[in-house]
CSV table of C-alpha atoms in Angstrom, one decimal:
chain,number,residue,atom,x,y,z
U,163,UNK,CA,91.0,74.6,107.1
U,164,UNK,CA,93.1,73.9,103.9
U,165,UNK,CA,96.8,73.8,104.7
U,166,UNK,CA,98.8,76.1,102.4
U,167,UNK,CA,102.1,75.5,101.0
U,168,UNK,CA,103.7,78.8,102.2
U,169,UNK,CA,103.1,80.9,105.4
U,170,UNK,CA,103.1,84.3,103.6
U,171,UNK,CA,102.8,85.4,100.0
U,172,UNK,CA,103.8,88.8,98.4
U,173,UNK,CA,101.3,89.1,95.5
U,174,UNK,CA,102.8,92.0,93.4
U,175,UNK,CA,100.4,94.0,91.5
U,176,UNK,CA,102.2,95.1,88.2
U,177,UNK,CA,101.1,97.4,85.6
U,178,UNK,CA,102.6,98.6,82.4
U,179,UNK,CA,106.2,99.3,82.6
U,180,UNK,CA,107.1,100.8,85.9
U,181,UNK,CA,110.7,101.7,86.4
U,182,UNK,CA,110.2,101.0,90.1
U,183,UNK,CA,109.2,97.4,89.8
U,184,UNK,CA,112.7,96.0,89.9
U,185,UNK,CA,113.5,98.0,93.1
U,186,UNK,CA,110.4,96.4,94.7
U,187,UNK,CA,111.2,92.9,93.6
U,188,UNK,CA,114.9,93.4,94.9
U,189,UNK,CA,113.4,94.5,98.4
U,190,UNK,CA,111.4,91.3,98.4
U,191,UNK,CA,114.3,89.3,97.4
U,192,UNK,CA,116.3,90.8,100.4
U,193,UNK,CA,113.7,89.8,103.1
U,194,UNK,CA,115.4,88.3,106.2
U,195,UNK,CA,112.7,85.5,106.1
U,196,UNK,CA,111.8,84.2,102.6
U,197,UNK,CA,108.1,84.6,101.4
U,198,UNK,CA,106.4,83.1,98.4
U,199,UNK,CA,106.5,86.1,95.7
U,200,UNK,CA,104.2,86.2,92.7
U,201,UNK,CA,103.7,89.0,90.0
U,202,UNK,CA,100.2,89.4,89.0
U,203,UNK,CA,99.2,91.6,86.0
U,204,UNK,CA,96.5,92.5,83.5
U,205,UNK,CA,99.1,94.1,81.1
U,206,UNK,CA,101.7,91.4,80.3
U,207,UNK,CA,104.7,92.8,78.4
U,208,UNK,CA,108.3,92.1,77.8
U,209,UNK,CA,109.4,94.4,80.7
U,210,UNK,CA,107.5,92.4,83.3
U,211,UNK,CA,108.6,89.2,81.7
U,212,UNK,CA,112.3,90.3,82.0
U,213,UNK,CA,111.8,91.2,85.7
U,214,UNK,CA,110.2,87.7,86.3
U,215,UNK,CA,113.2,86.0,84.7
U,216,UNK,CA,115.8,88.2,86.6
U,217,UNK,CA,114.3,87.5,90.0
U,218,UNK,CA,112.9,84.1,89.4
U,219,UNK,CA,109.3,85.0,90.2
U,220,UNK,CA,106.3,83.7,88.2
U,221,UNK,CA,103.9,85.8,86.4
U,222,UNK,CA,100.1,85.3,86.6
U,223,UNK,CA,98.1,87.1,83.9
U,224,UNK,CA,94.5,88.3,84.3
U,225,UNK,CA,92.5,88.5,81.2
U,226,UNK,CA,90.5,91.5,80.9
U,227,UNK,CA,90.8,95.4,81.2
U,228,UNK,CA,93.2,96.9,83.7
U,229,UNK,CA,91.5,98.2,86.7
U,230,UNK,CA,92.5,98.6,90.4
U,231,UNK,CA,89.8,96.7,91.9
U,232,UNK,CA,90.1,93.8,89.6
U,233,UNK,CA,93.8,93.7,89.6
U,234,UNK,CA,93.9,93.9,93.2
U,235,UNK,CA,91.4,91.1,93.7
U,236,UNK,CA,93.3,89.0,91.2
U,237,UNK,CA,96.4,89.2,93.0
U,238,UNK,CA,94.8,88.6,96.3
U,239,UNK,CA,92.9,85.5,95.1
U,240,UNK,CA,96.0,84.1,93.5
U,241,UNK,CA,98.2,84.8,96.6
U,242,UNK,CA,95.4,83.2,98.8
U,243,UNK,CA,95.8,79.9,97.0
U,244,UNK,CA,99.4,79.6,98.1
U,245,UNK,CA,99.4,81.0,101.7
U,246,UNK,CA,97.3,82.1,104.5
U,247,UNK,CA,98.9,85.6,104.9
U,248,UNK,CA,98.8,87.7,101.7
U,249,UNK,CA,100.4,91.1,101.1
U,250,UNK,CA,99.4,93.0,97.8
U,251,UNK,CA,102.6,94.6,96.9
U,252,UNK,CA,102.4,98.0,95.0
U,253,UNK,CA,104.9,97.9,92.1
U,254,UNK,CA,106.2,101.5,93.1
U,255,UNK,CA,107.0,100.7,97.0
U,256,UNK,CA,109.7,99.1,99.0
U,257,UNK,CA,109.6,96.6,101.9
U,258,UNK,CA,112.4,96.6,104.4
U,259,UNK,CA,114.3,93.4,105.2
U,260,UNK,CA,112.5,92.6,108.4
U,261,UNK,CA,108.8,93.1,107.1
U,262,UNK,CA,108.0,89.5,106.8
U,263,UNK,CA,110.0,88.6,110.1
U,264,UNK,CA,107.8,91.1,111.9
U,265,UNK,CA,104.6,89.8,110.3
U,266,UNK,CA,105.0,86.3,111.2
U,267,UNK,CA,106.2,87.1,114.8
U,268,UNK,CA,102.8,88.9,115.2
U,269,UNK,CA,100.9,86.0,113.6
U,270,UNK,CA,102.4,83.6,115.9
U,271,UNK,CA,101.3,85.7,118.8
U,272,UNK,CA,98.0,86.5,117.5
U,273,UNK,CA,96.5,83.9,115.1
U,274,UNK,CA,93.2,85.6,115.2
U,275,UNK,CA,95.0,88.5,113.4
U,276,UNK,CA,92.8,89.6,110.4
U,277,UNK,CA,94.9,92.6,109.3
U,278,UNK,CA,98.6,93.3,109.9
U,279,UNK,CA,99.8,96.9,109.3
U,280,UNK,CA,102.7,99.1,110.3
U,281,UNK,CA,104.4,102.6,110.2
U,282,UNK,CA,105.9,103.4,107.0
U,283,UNK,CA,108.3,106.0,105.3
U,284,UNK,CA,107.2,108.2,102.4
U,285,UNK,CA,109.7,108.5,99.5
U,286,UNK,CA,109.7,110.5,96.3
U,287,UNK,CA,110.6,109.3,92.9
U,288,UNK,CA,114.2,109.2,93.5
U,289,UNK,CA,114.0,107.5,96.8
U,290,UNK,CA,114.5,110.6,99.1
U,291,UNK,CA,112.5,110.6,102.3
U,292,UNK,CA,109.7,113.1,102.4
U,293,UNK,CA,109.1,114.6,105.9
U,294,UNK,CA,105.6,115.8,106.5
U,295,UNK,CA,102.6,116.0,108.9
U,296,UNK,CA,100.5,113.3,107.0
U,297,UNK,CA,102.0,110.2,108.5
U,298,UNK,CA,102.2,111.9,112.1
U,299,UNK,CA,98.5,112.2,111.9
U,300,UNK,CA,97.9,108.7,110.8
U,301,UNK,CA,100.1,107.6,113.7
U,302,UNK,CA,97.8,109.4,116.0
U,303,UNK,CA,94.8,107.8,114.5
U,304,UNK,CA,96.3,104.5,115.0
U,305,UNK,CA,97.0,105.1,118.8
U,306,UNK,CA,94.4,102.6,120.2
U,307,UNK,CA,95.7,99.9,117.9
U,308,UNK,CA,99.0,99.7,119.9
U,309,UNK,CA,96.9,97.9,122.7
U,310,UNK,CA,96.9,94.5,120.9
U,311,UNK,CA,94.9,92.8,123.7
U,312,UNK,CA,92.0,95.1,122.6
U,313,UNK,CA,92.4,95.4,118.9
U,314,UNK,CA,90.0,92.8,118.1
U,315,UNK,CA,87.2,95.1,119.3
U,316,UNK,CA,85.2,97.0,116.6
U,317,UNK,CA,85.5,100.4,118.3
U,318,UNK,CA,89.2,100.0,118.6
U,319,UNK,CA,89.7,99.1,115.0
U,320,UNK,CA,87.4,101.7,113.8
U,321,UNK,CA,89.2,104.3,115.9
U,322,UNK,CA,92.0,104.3,113.3
U,323,UNK,CA,89.5,104.7,110.5
U,324,UNK,CA,86.7,106.9,111.5
U,325,UNK,CA,88.4,110.3,111.3
U,326,UNK,CA,90.6,109.5,108.4
U,327,UNK,CA,92.4,106.5,107.1
U,328,UNK,CA,95.2,105.9,109.5
U,329,UNK,CA,96.3,102.7,107.9
U,330,UNK,CA,98.7,102.6,105.0
U,331,UNK,CA,97.1,100.1,102.4
U,332,UNK,CA,100.5,99.1,101.1
U,333,UNK,CA,101.8,98.2,104.6
U,334,UNK,CA,98.8,95.7,104.9
U,335,UNK,CA,98.9,91.9,105.0
U,336,UNK,CA,95.6,90.1,105.1
U,337,UNK,CA,94.6,86.9,106.9
U,338,UNK,CA,92.7,84.8,104.2
U,339,UNK,CA,90.9,82.7,106.9
U,340,UNK,CA,89.3,86.1,108.3
U,341,UNK,CA,89.3,87.9,104.9
U,342,UNK,CA,88.2,85.6,102.1
U,343,UNK,CA,88.4,86.5,98.4
U,344,UNK,CA,87.1,88.8,96.8
U,345,UNK,CA,88.7,91.1,99.4
U,346,UNK,CA,87.6,94.4,97.7
U,347,UNK,CA,84.0,94.6,97.3
U,348,UNK,CA,83.2,98.2,96.8
U,349,UNK,CA,83.4,100.4,93.6
U,350,UNK,CA,85.6,103.1,94.8
U,351,UNK,CA,88.5,104.3,92.6
U,352,UNK,CA,90.7,105.9,95.4
U,353,UNK,CA,89.1,104.9,98.9
U,354,UNK,CA,88.9,101.2,97.7
U,355,UNK,CA,91.2,100.3,100.5
U,356,UNK,CA,89.8,102.5,103.3
U,357,UNK,CA,86.3,101.2,102.7
U,358,UNK,CA,87.6,97.7,102.6
U,359,UNK,CA,89.4,98.2,106.1
U,360,UNK,CA,86.1,99.8,107.5
U,361,UNK,CA,84.2,96.6,106.4
U,362,UNK,CA,86.9,94.4,107.9
U,363,UNK,CA,86.9,96.4,111.1
U,364,UNK,CA,83.4,95.4,111.8
U,365,UNK,CA,83.9,91.7,111.2
U,366,UNK,CA,85.7,89.1,113.4
U,367,UNK,CA,89.4,89.5,113.7
U,368,UNK,CA,92.3,91.4,115.2
U,369,UNK,CA,94.0,94.4,113.7
U,370,UNK,CA,97.7,94.1,114.5
U,371,UNK,CA,99.7,97.4,114.1
U,372,UNK,CA,103.5,97.8,114.6
U,373,UNK,CA,104.7,101.3,115.0
U,374,UNK,CA,108.0,100.4,113.4
U,375,UNK,CA,108.9,101.5,109.8
U,376,UNK,CA,108.7,98.2,107.8
U,377,UNK,CA,108.2,99.7,104.2
U,378,UNK,CA,108.5,102.7,102.1
U,379,UNK,CA,105.5,104.2,100.2
U,380,UNK,CA,106.5,106.1,97.1
U,381,UNK,CA,105.0,109.3,95.9
U,382,UNK,CA,105.6,110.3,92.3
U,383,UNK,CA,103.8,111.9,89.5
U,384,UNK,CA,102.6,108.8,87.7
U,385,UNK,CA,101.2,107.3,90.8
U,386,UNK,CA,97.5,106.5,91.2
U,387,UNK,CA,97.2,108.7,94.1
U,388,UNK,CA,98.3,111.8,91.8
U,389,UNK,CA,95.8,111.0,89.2
U,390,UNK,CA,92.9,110.7,91.7
U,391,UNK,CA,93.9,114.1,93.0
U,392,UNK,CA,94.1,115.7,89.5
U,393,UNK,CA,90.4,114.7,88.6
U,394,UNK,CA,89.1,115.4,92.1
U,395,UNK,CA,88.0,111.9,92.4
U,396,UNK,CA,90.0,111.5,95.8
U,397,UNK,CA,88.0,114.6,97.3
U,398,UNK,CA,84.7,113.3,96.1
U,399,UNK,CA,85.2,109.7,97.6
U,400,UNK,CA,86.8,110.8,100.8
U,401,UNK,CA,83.8,113.1,101.3
U,402,UNK,CA,81.3,110.5,100.7
U,403,UNK,CA,82.9,108.2,103.1
U,404,UNK,CA,83.1,110.7,105.8
U,405,UNK,CA,79.5,111.4,105.1
U,406,UNK,CA,78.5,107.8,105.9
U,407,UNK,CA,80.2,108.0,109.3
U,408,UNK,CA,79.4,111.5,110.5
U,409,UNK,CA,77.0,114.2,110.4
U,410,UNK,CA,77.3,117.0,107.8
U,411,UNK,CA,79.0,119.6,110.1
U,412,UNK,CA,81.6,117.2,111.2
U,413,UNK,CA,82.1,115.8,107.6
U,414,UNK,CA,82.7,119.4,106.3
U,415,UNK,CA,85.2,120.0,109.0
U,416,UNK,CA,87.1,116.7,108.5
U,417,UNK,CA,87.3,117.5,104.8
U,418,UNK,CA,88.4,121.1,105.4
U,419,UNK,CA,91.6,119.6,107.3
U,420,UNK,CA,91.9,116.3,105.2
U,421,UNK,CA,92.4,118.2,101.9
U,422,UNK,CA,95.6,119.8,103.4
U,423,UNK,CA,97.2,116.4,103.0
U,424,UNK,CA,96.9,116.5,99.1
U,425,UNK,CA,99.6,119.0,99.0
U,426,UNK,CA,102.1,116.2,100.0
U,427,UNK,CA,101.4,114.6,96.5
U,428,UNK,CA,100.9,117.7,94.4
U,429,UNK,CA,104.2,119.2,95.7
U,430,UNK,CA,106.0,116.2,94.1
U,431,UNK,CA,105.0,117.0,90.5
U,432,UNK,CA,107.7,116.9,88.1
U,433,UNK,CA,109.9,114.5,90.1
C-alpha cells in the first residue's frame, strides 16, 4: 500500500463561473481539522484562477470537453494521488466545520470503510434551509446503515439503495483502497452516483453513515439536477435503474412515488 502525503483530500469539481464556489471554498477553509484541497476543472477561467489565488488552493486542469463523468473521475483521480480518502466537493454546496473530523473519526474506527456518508441539509440559492419530505425518506432508507457492525454486508448496503437513493452523493467520501479509479464507470447523466454506489455496495468494504448534518446541498435553477428534470433525463434513468432491481409492477409503483420528489427542485425555479 502506497503511503499518501495527506489523510483526506477535498477535490473540488469546478465548472464555469459559479457564484457559489467561494462559499464552498470558504467552508473547506473553515474545517476544524485541515484537509488537502484542490480545484479541478475542464473549464479554466479567470474566475476560478481568482478563487484559487484567494484561498490558496491549486488548480488542476483537465483537457477535453466538459462532462460530469469525466470531470468527476478527473477530480477523484487527482485527489487519490494525494490521500486515501477523497471527497468530490460540488461547487454549489457547503461543508460544515466538523465534516472532516467526523470522517477521520469514522475511518479510525472502521479502516475497512469504503464509503462515508452523512445526513445533510438542503438549501436554496440564497442559503435558506428547505424543509421537505425528501430527506426524511432518504433517512428512512438509510436506517439499516446505522448498524455499523453489519454495514459491510451487501444486503445492508443495498437496503439504502434498492428502493431509491438514500445516500446523498455530495456527502460521500470514498476510500481509494476499496474504490480505485476510475470511480464512475457507467454512462448515466443523472443517476451516475446512484449506479456507482450500487456497484460499490456489492464489493468489499463497509458503508459508514452518520445521521448528523455535516454539509448542505444547494438546490437552484442552474443546478445539474434541475436541467435533468427539465429534459426528463432524470425520470428516464431512475426508471431504468429501478427496472434492473425490481419487477415491472414494483418499478412502476416506485416511480409513481419517486417522481413526487421532483417538485422539491421545480419549486425553486426563479431563485
